[in-house]
Amino acid sequence: MGEPVEVHWHEHAVSRADREATAGHRGCVVWFTGLSGSGKSTLANLVDHRLHAAGLRSFVLDGDNVRMGLNASPAMLEPHYGRDYATRFGLSFAAEDRTENIRRIGAVAGLFTQAGLITLTAFVSPFRADRDAVRAALESNDFVEVYVQAPLEVCEARDPKGLYKKARSGEIRDFTGIHQPYEEPVAPELTVDTATSTPDALAGEVLNYLVATGRIPATAC
Amino acid sequence: MGEPVEVHWHEHAVSRADREATAGHRGCVVWFTGLSGSGKSTLANLVDHRLHAAGLRSFVLDGDNVRMGLNASPAMLEPHYGRDYATRFGLSFAAEDRTENIRRIGAVAGLFTQAGLITLTAFVSPFRADRDAVRAALESNDFVEVYVQAPLEVCEARDPKGLYKKARSGEIRDFTGIHQPYEEPVAPELTVDTATSTPDALAGEVLNYLVATGRIPATAC
């Protein structure tokens, strides 16, 4: 063994501002909230697609990629970690678990923001307090709340995943809009109505908002 | 209200391959593991700095940014969410909680990888099973385990955060290397020795490995 080498700590850390300068835009969280079937995922993916096409750094967090890993259910964790562990850390759809689901997603979106990305999240996130907690945990101005509005009857008629049907038949319990309330945002940064406008037009509205607030360059639209 | 608009789901999703093509490199997780004081954070930040300077997309996950939010302690959660919630979801340093700490970090690193980033993680992660579980949860070849090796006496002499001193005095319990074992990787992708080489030289080794395995272009070194 040679001479011990002195180790200096964190002197080379790349700052968020450094990453944003390289990316050419700000990081932020665009939080789509609304009923199941309102069009959150469609809109988030469309905005992501446009940002990516413009060379910007973005990512979508949604049930598909979060429920498989970070916020796995007790049933998913149990084979690997045992029942006690799965019961404690796995997330069901009970109120407290939904709160923790949103808390973890908000924290991850915050990390992506520090990495300089525009994170688009697509979760029903029905409780106002949970969304406000995410906003409060982020740096000031990093949270862009987009209320994806559509009447319940329109969402239920779309029913893209067949969830309303299962909720009506009793196969699913605690379903937002049927058994549990959806708490509308009080002062969202944006409200979009997917019952009367096309996803393309609404994606344009979101992008325009990001340009108007100085988060992305006008050339991205 | 106008005519209801049909919503198409996920048709515009940007794939990982799309993001990697734009970034000009592959996403992956470079997982630095080793004793406290071995130099994991220094090395992770140095590699991050070099990748960023080369225009590549990268990020560091470490205790500083993960323990503040995603993996907050019970004491941090309690004022906002109450005691029962904090006790259930907050993470202590008990064995099961350390496992969950690593599981969540691995899941987040997986999301960053899907976003096309090179994620550098700097956690002691003393348990082999926990690291192997992260590897297993990622896509094949996405996990680059780097064993940051340094003798305990060297790490303790450095003691950059004063943790060994507190562990020896009994102020900290369950400290890896003093009270709990560190389980060395069996077949890490890389082993680096910070007792005999400089951080700069070792960062170069990591970058060379990423080039040699086709993850980043040779121009990044």
PDB file of C-alpha atoms in Angstrom, chain A residues 39-202:
ATOM      1  CA  GLY A  39     -56.201  13.040 -20.320  1.00  0.00           C
ATOM      2  CA  LYS A  40     -53.254  13.654 -17.970  1.00  0.00           C
ATOM      3  CA  SER A  41     -51.005  10.959 -19.425  1.00  0.00           C
ATOM      4  CA  THR A  42     -51.853  11.853 -23.002  1.00  0.00           C
ATOM      5  CA  LEU A  43     -51.045  15.477 -22.350  1.00  0.00           C
ATOM      6  CA  ALA A  44     -47.893  14.795 -20.317  1.00  0.00           C
ATOM      7  CA  ASN A  45     -46.535  12.492 -23.026  1.00  0.00           C
ATOM      8  CA  LEU A  46     -47.390  14.950 -25.755  1.00  0.00           C
ATOM      9  CA  VAL A  47     -45.619  17.810 -23.978  1.00  0.00           C
ATOM     10  CA  ASP A  48     -42.674  15.509 -23.307  1.00  0.00           C
ATOM     11  CA  HIS A  49     -42.573  14.574 -26.986  1.00  0.00           C
ATOM     12  CA  ARG A  50     -42.495  18.218 -28.055  1.00  0.00           C
ATOM     13  CA  LEU A  51     -39.829  19.132 -25.515  1.00  0.00           C
ATOM     14  CA  HIS A  52     -37.708  16.175 -26.570  1.00  0.00           C
ATOM     15  CA  ALA A  53     -38.128  17.045 -30.251  1.00  0.00           C
ATOM     16  CA  ALA A  54     -36.858  20.536 -29.417  1.00  0.00           C
ATOM     17  CA  GLY A  55     -33.748  19.062 -27.793  1.00  0.00           C
ATOM     18  CA  LEU A  56     -34.813  19.835 -24.235  1.00  0.00           C
ATOM     19  CA  ARG A  57     -34.377  17.444 -21.314  1.00  0.00           C
ATOM     20  CA  SER A  58     -37.606  16.060 -19.964  1.00  0.00           C
ATOM     21  CA  PHE A  59     -39.214  12.950 -18.517  1.00  0.00           C
ATOM     22  CA  VAL A  60     -42.646  11.623 -17.616  1.00  0.00           C
ATOM     23  CA  LEU A  61     -43.421  10.111 -14.230  1.00  0.00           C
ATOM     24  CA  ASP A  62     -46.669   8.171 -14.252  1.00  0.00           C
ATOM     25  CA  GLY A  63     -48.271   5.124 -12.725  1.00  0.00           C
ATOM     26  CA  ASP A  64     -46.641   2.870 -15.294  1.00  0.00           C
ATOM     27  CA  ASN A  65     -43.085   3.595 -14.249  1.00  0.00           C
ATOM     28  CA  VAL A  66     -43.586   4.461 -10.580  1.00  0.00           C
ATOM     29  CA  ARG A  67     -45.864   1.652  -9.422  1.00  0.00           C
ATOM     30  CA  MET A  68     -43.466  -0.940 -10.858  1.00  0.00           C
ATOM     31  CA  GLY A  69     -40.609   0.060  -8.609  1.00  0.00           C
ATOM     32  CA  LEU A  70     -40.406   3.043  -6.305  1.00  0.00           C
ATOM     33  CA  ASN A  71     -44.000   2.832  -5.109  1.00  0.00           C
ATOM     34  CA  ALA A  72     -44.583  -0.883  -5.508  1.00  0.00           C
ATOM     35  CA  SER A  73     -47.592  -2.485  -3.856  1.00  0.00           C
ATOM     36  CA  PRO A  74     -47.279  -4.848  -0.884  1.00  0.00           C
ATOM     37  CA  ALA A  75     -48.028  -7.765  -3.238  1.00  0.00           C
ATOM     38  CA  MET A  76     -45.120  -6.775  -5.485  1.00  0.00           C
ATOM     39  CA  LEU A  77     -42.661  -6.424  -2.622  1.00  0.00           C
ATOM     40  CA  GLU A  78     -43.605  -9.514  -0.639  1.00  0.00           C
ATOM     41  CA  PRO A  79     -41.932 -12.205  -2.792  1.00  0.00           C
ATOM     42  CA  HIS A  80     -38.613 -10.371  -2.571  1.00  0.00           C
ATOM     43  CA  TYR A  81     -38.699  -8.813   0.887  1.00  0.00           C
ATOM     44  CA  GLY A  82     -41.178 -10.803   2.971  1.00  0.00           C
ATOM     45  CA  ARG A  83     -44.591  -9.979   4.337  1.00  0.00           C
ATOM     46  CA  ASP A  84     -43.700  -7.650   7.219  1.00  0.00           C
ATOM     47  CA  TYR A  85     -41.494  -5.506   5.033  1.00  0.00           C
ATOM     48  CA  ALA A  86     -44.062  -5.434   2.227  1.00  0.00           C
ATOM     49  CA  THR A  87     -46.848  -4.463   4.596  1.00  0.00           C
ATOM     50  CA  ARG A  88     -44.838  -1.616   6.042  1.00  0.00           C
ATOM     51  CA  PHE A  89     -43.289  -0.116   2.915  1.00  0.00           C
ATOM     52  CA  GLY A  90     -45.571  -1.241   0.092  1.00  0.00           C
ATOM     53  CA  LEU A  91     -48.248   1.216  -0.994  1.00  0.00           C
ATOM     54  CA  SER A  92     -51.933   0.370  -1.287  1.00  0.00           C
ATOM     55  CA  PHE A  93     -54.682   2.778  -2.345  1.00  0.00           C
ATOM     56  CA  ALA A  94     -55.669   3.696   1.226  1.00  0.00           C
ATOM     57  CA  ALA A  95     -55.593   7.413   2.008  1.00  0.00           C
ATOM     58  CA  GLU A  96     -52.289   7.411   3.906  1.00  0.00           C
ATOM     59  CA  ASP A  97     -50.644   5.288   1.220  1.00  0.00           C
ATOM     60  CA  ARG A  98     -51.859   7.620  -1.509  1.00  0.00           C
ATOM     61  CA  THR A  99     -50.318  10.497   0.417  1.00  0.00           C
ATOM     62  CA  GLU A 100     -46.986   8.659   0.614  1.00  0.00           C
ATOM     63  CA  ASN A 101     -47.256   7.786  -3.071  1.00  0.00           C
ATOM     64  CA  ILE A 102     -47.526  11.464  -3.952  1.00  0.00           C
ATOM     65  CA  ARG A 103     -44.859  12.498  -1.419  1.00  0.00           C
ATOM     66  CA  ARG A 104     -42.292  10.134  -2.935  1.00  0.00           C
ATOM     67  CA  ILE A 105     -43.181  11.169  -6.488  1.00  0.00           C
ATOM     68  CA  GLY A 106     -42.792  14.815  -5.510  1.00  0.00           C
ATOM     69  CA  ALA A 107     -39.392  14.096  -3.992  1.00  0.00           C
ATOM     70  CA  VAL A 108     -38.244  12.265  -7.126  1.00  0.00           C
ATOM     71  CA  ALA A 109     -39.540  15.068  -9.333  1.00  0.00           C
ATOM     72  CA  GLY A 110     -37.485  17.411  -7.165  1.00  0.00           C
ATOM     73  CA  LEU A 111     -34.358  15.355  -7.853  1.00  0.00           C
ATOM     74  CA  PHE A 112     -35.046  15.440 -11.591  1.00  0.00           C
ATOM     75  CA  THR A 113     -35.459  19.206 -11.293  1.00  0.00           C
ATOM     76  CA  GLN A 114     -32.078  19.481  -9.595  1.00  0.00           C
ATOM     77  CA  ALA A 115     -30.711  17.463 -12.520  1.00  0.00           C
ATOM     78  CA  GLY A 116     -32.048  20.177 -14.837  1.00  0.00           C
ATOM     79  CA  LEU A 117     -34.954  18.240 -16.319  1.00  0.00           C
ATOM     80  CA  ILE A 118     -38.546  19.250 -16.911  1.00  0.00           C
ATOM     81  CA  THR A 119     -40.505  16.516 -15.178  1.00  0.00           C
ATOM     82  CA  LEU A 120     -44.081  15.901 -16.289  1.00  0.00           C
ATOM     83  CA  THR A 121     -46.134  13.970 -13.757  1.00  0.00           C
ATOM     84  CA  ALA A 122     -49.451  12.296 -14.524  1.00  0.00           C
ATOM     85  CA  PHE A 123     -51.232  11.194 -11.358  1.00  0.00           C
ATOM     86  CA  VAL A 124     -54.816  11.712 -10.238  1.00  0.00           C
ATOM     87  CA  SER A 125     -53.398  13.169  -6.987  1.00  0.00           C
ATOM     88  CA  PRO A 126     -56.915  13.893  -5.705  1.00  0.00           C
ATOM     89  CA  PHE A 127     -56.001  15.468  -2.357  1.00  0.00           C
ATOM     90  CA  ARG A 128     -55.214  19.165  -2.277  1.00  0.00           C
ATOM     91  CA  ALA A 129     -53.042  18.837   0.822  1.00  0.00           C
ATOM     92  CA  ASP A 130     -50.832  16.243  -0.892  1.00  0.00           C
ATOM     93  CA  ARG A 131     -50.274  18.440  -3.941  1.00  0.00           C
ATOM     94  CA  ASP A 132     -49.617  21.474  -1.759  1.00  0.00           C
ATOM     95  CA  ALA A 133     -47.068  19.473   0.223  1.00  0.00           C
ATOM     96  CA  VAL A 134     -45.213  18.660  -2.996  1.00  0.00           C
ATOM     97  CA  ARG A 135     -45.234  22.334  -3.938  1.00  0.00           C
ATOM     98  CA  ALA A 136     -43.952  23.319  -0.493  1.00  0.00           C
ATOM     99  CA  ALA A 137     -41.128  20.747  -0.604  1.00  0.00           C
ATOM    100  CA  LEU A 138     -39.815  22.058  -3.936  1.00  0.00           C
ATOM    101  CA  GLU A 139     -37.863  25.235  -4.458  1.00  0.00           C
ATOM    102  CA  SER A 140     -39.975  28.303  -5.052  1.00  0.00           C
ATOM    103  CA  ASN A 141     -41.474  28.450  -8.589  1.00  0.00           C
ATOM    104  CA  ASP A 142     -40.496  24.875  -9.453  1.00  0.00           C
ATOM    105  CA  PHE A 143     -44.067  23.556  -9.267  1.00  0.00           C
ATOM    106  CA  VAL A 144     -46.395  24.180 -12.201  1.00  0.00           C
ATOM    107  CA  GLU A 145     -49.794  22.734 -11.318  1.00  0.00           C
ATOM    108  CA  VAL A 146     -51.929  21.950 -14.357  1.00  0.00           C
ATOM    109  CA  TYR A 147     -55.528  21.067 -13.646  1.00  0.00           C
ATOM    110  CA  VAL A 148     -56.667  18.714 -16.398  1.00  0.00           C
ATOM    111  CA  GLN A 149     -60.371  19.300 -16.348  1.00  0.00           C
ATOM    112  CA  ALA A 150     -63.084  17.152 -17.868  1.00  0.00           C
ATOM    113  CA  PRO A 151     -66.554  16.344 -16.554  1.00  0.00           C
ATOM    114  CA  LEU A 152     -66.836  13.044 -14.721  1.00  0.00           C
ATOM    115  CA  GLU A 153     -69.311  11.757 -17.311  1.00  0.00           C
ATOM    116  CA  VAL A 154     -66.822  12.446 -20.101  1.00  0.00           C
ATOM    117  CA  CYS A 155     -64.015  10.683 -18.237  1.00  0.00           C
ATOM    118  CA  GLU A 156     -66.294   7.758 -17.470  1.00  0.00           C
ATOM    119  CA  ALA A 157     -67.403   7.509 -21.094  1.00  0.00           C
ATOM    120  CA  ARG A 158     -63.748   7.381 -22.197  1.00  0.00           C
ATOM    121  CA  ASP A 159     -62.745   4.903 -19.460  1.00  0.00           C
ATOM    122  CA  PRO A 160     -59.510   4.038 -21.302  1.00  0.00           C
ATOM    123  CA  LYS A 161     -58.400   1.481 -18.737  1.00  0.00           C
ATOM    124  CA  GLY A 162     -61.857   0.143 -17.858  1.00  0.00           C
ATOM    125  CA  LEU A 163     -61.444   1.413 -14.306  1.00  0.00           C
ATOM    126  CA  TYR A 164     -64.779   3.219 -14.035  1.00  0.00           C
ATOM    127  CA  LYS A 165     -66.567   0.064 -15.094  1.00  0.00           C
ATOM    128  CA  LYS A 166     -64.761  -1.880 -12.370  1.00  0.00           C
ATOM    129  CA  ALA A 167     -65.477   0.872  -9.844  1.00  0.00           C
ATOM    130  CA  ARG A 168     -69.197   0.842 -10.699  1.00  0.00           C
ATOM    131  CA  SER A 169     -69.348  -2.940 -10.422  1.00  0.00           C
ATOM    132  CA  GLY A 170     -67.582  -2.828  -7.042  1.00  0.00           C
ATOM    133  CA  GLU A 171     -64.487  -4.638  -8.309  1.00  0.00           C
ATOM    134  CA  ILE A 172     -62.431  -1.528  -7.450  1.00  0.00           C
ATOM    135  CA  ARG A 173     -63.018   0.383  -4.228  1.00  0.00           C
ATOM    136  CA  ASP A 174     -61.947   3.859  -3.163  1.00  0.00           C
ATOM    137  CA  PHE A 175     -62.029   5.065  -6.770  1.00  0.00           C
ATOM    138  CA  THR A 176     -61.688   8.820  -7.188  1.00  0.00           C
ATOM    139  CA  GLY A 177     -64.814  10.418  -8.616  1.00  0.00           C
ATOM    140  CA  ILE A 178     -66.989   7.441  -7.685  1.00  0.00           C
ATOM    141  CA  HIS A 179     -66.222   6.633  -4.037  1.00  0.00           C
ATOM    142  CA  GLN A 180     -63.750   9.311  -3.088  1.00  0.00           C
ATOM    143  CA  PRO A 181     -63.756  13.029  -3.834  1.00  0.00           C
ATOM    144  CA  TYR A 182     -61.431  14.784  -6.247  1.00  0.00           C
ATOM    145  CA  GLU A 183     -60.362  18.056  -4.677  1.00  0.00           C
ATOM    146  CA  GLU A 184     -59.973  20.647  -7.420  1.00  0.00           C
ATOM    147  CA  PRO A 185     -56.911  22.898  -7.344  1.00  0.00           C
ATOM    148  CA  VAL A 186     -57.667  26.315  -5.881  1.00  0.00           C
ATOM    149  CA  ALA A 187     -55.054  28.295  -7.786  1.00  0.00           C
ATOM    150  CA  PRO A 188     -53.397  26.099 -10.407  1.00  0.00           C
ATOM    151  CA  GLU A 189     -50.836  27.685 -12.714  1.00  0.00           C
ATOM    152  CA  LEU A 190     -52.918  26.398 -15.628  1.00  0.00           C
ATOM    153  CA  THR A 191     -56.322  24.827 -16.208  1.00  0.00           C
ATOM    154  CA  VAL A 192     -56.954  22.922 -19.421  1.00  0.00           C
ATOM    155  CA  ASP A 193     -60.231  21.427 -20.599  1.00  0.00           C
ATOM    156  CA  THR A 194     -59.828  18.180 -22.502  1.00  0.00           C
ATOM    157  CA  ALA A 195     -63.556  17.873 -23.171  1.00  0.00           C
ATOM    158  CA  THR A 196     -63.539  20.819 -25.548  1.00  0.00           C
ATOM    159  CA  SER A 197     -59.950  21.137 -26.833  1.00  0.00           C
ATOM    160  CA  THR A 198     -57.580  18.726 -28.562  1.00  0.00           C
ATOM    161  CA  PRO A 199     -54.495  17.360 -26.804  1.00  0.00           C
ATOM    162  CA  ASP A 200     -52.355  19.139 -29.420  1.00  0.00           C
ATOM    163  CA  ALA A 201     -53.867  22.515 -28.640  1.00  0.00           C
ATOM    164  CA  LEU A 202     -53.519  21.942 -24.895  1.00  0.00           C
TER     165      LEU A 202
END
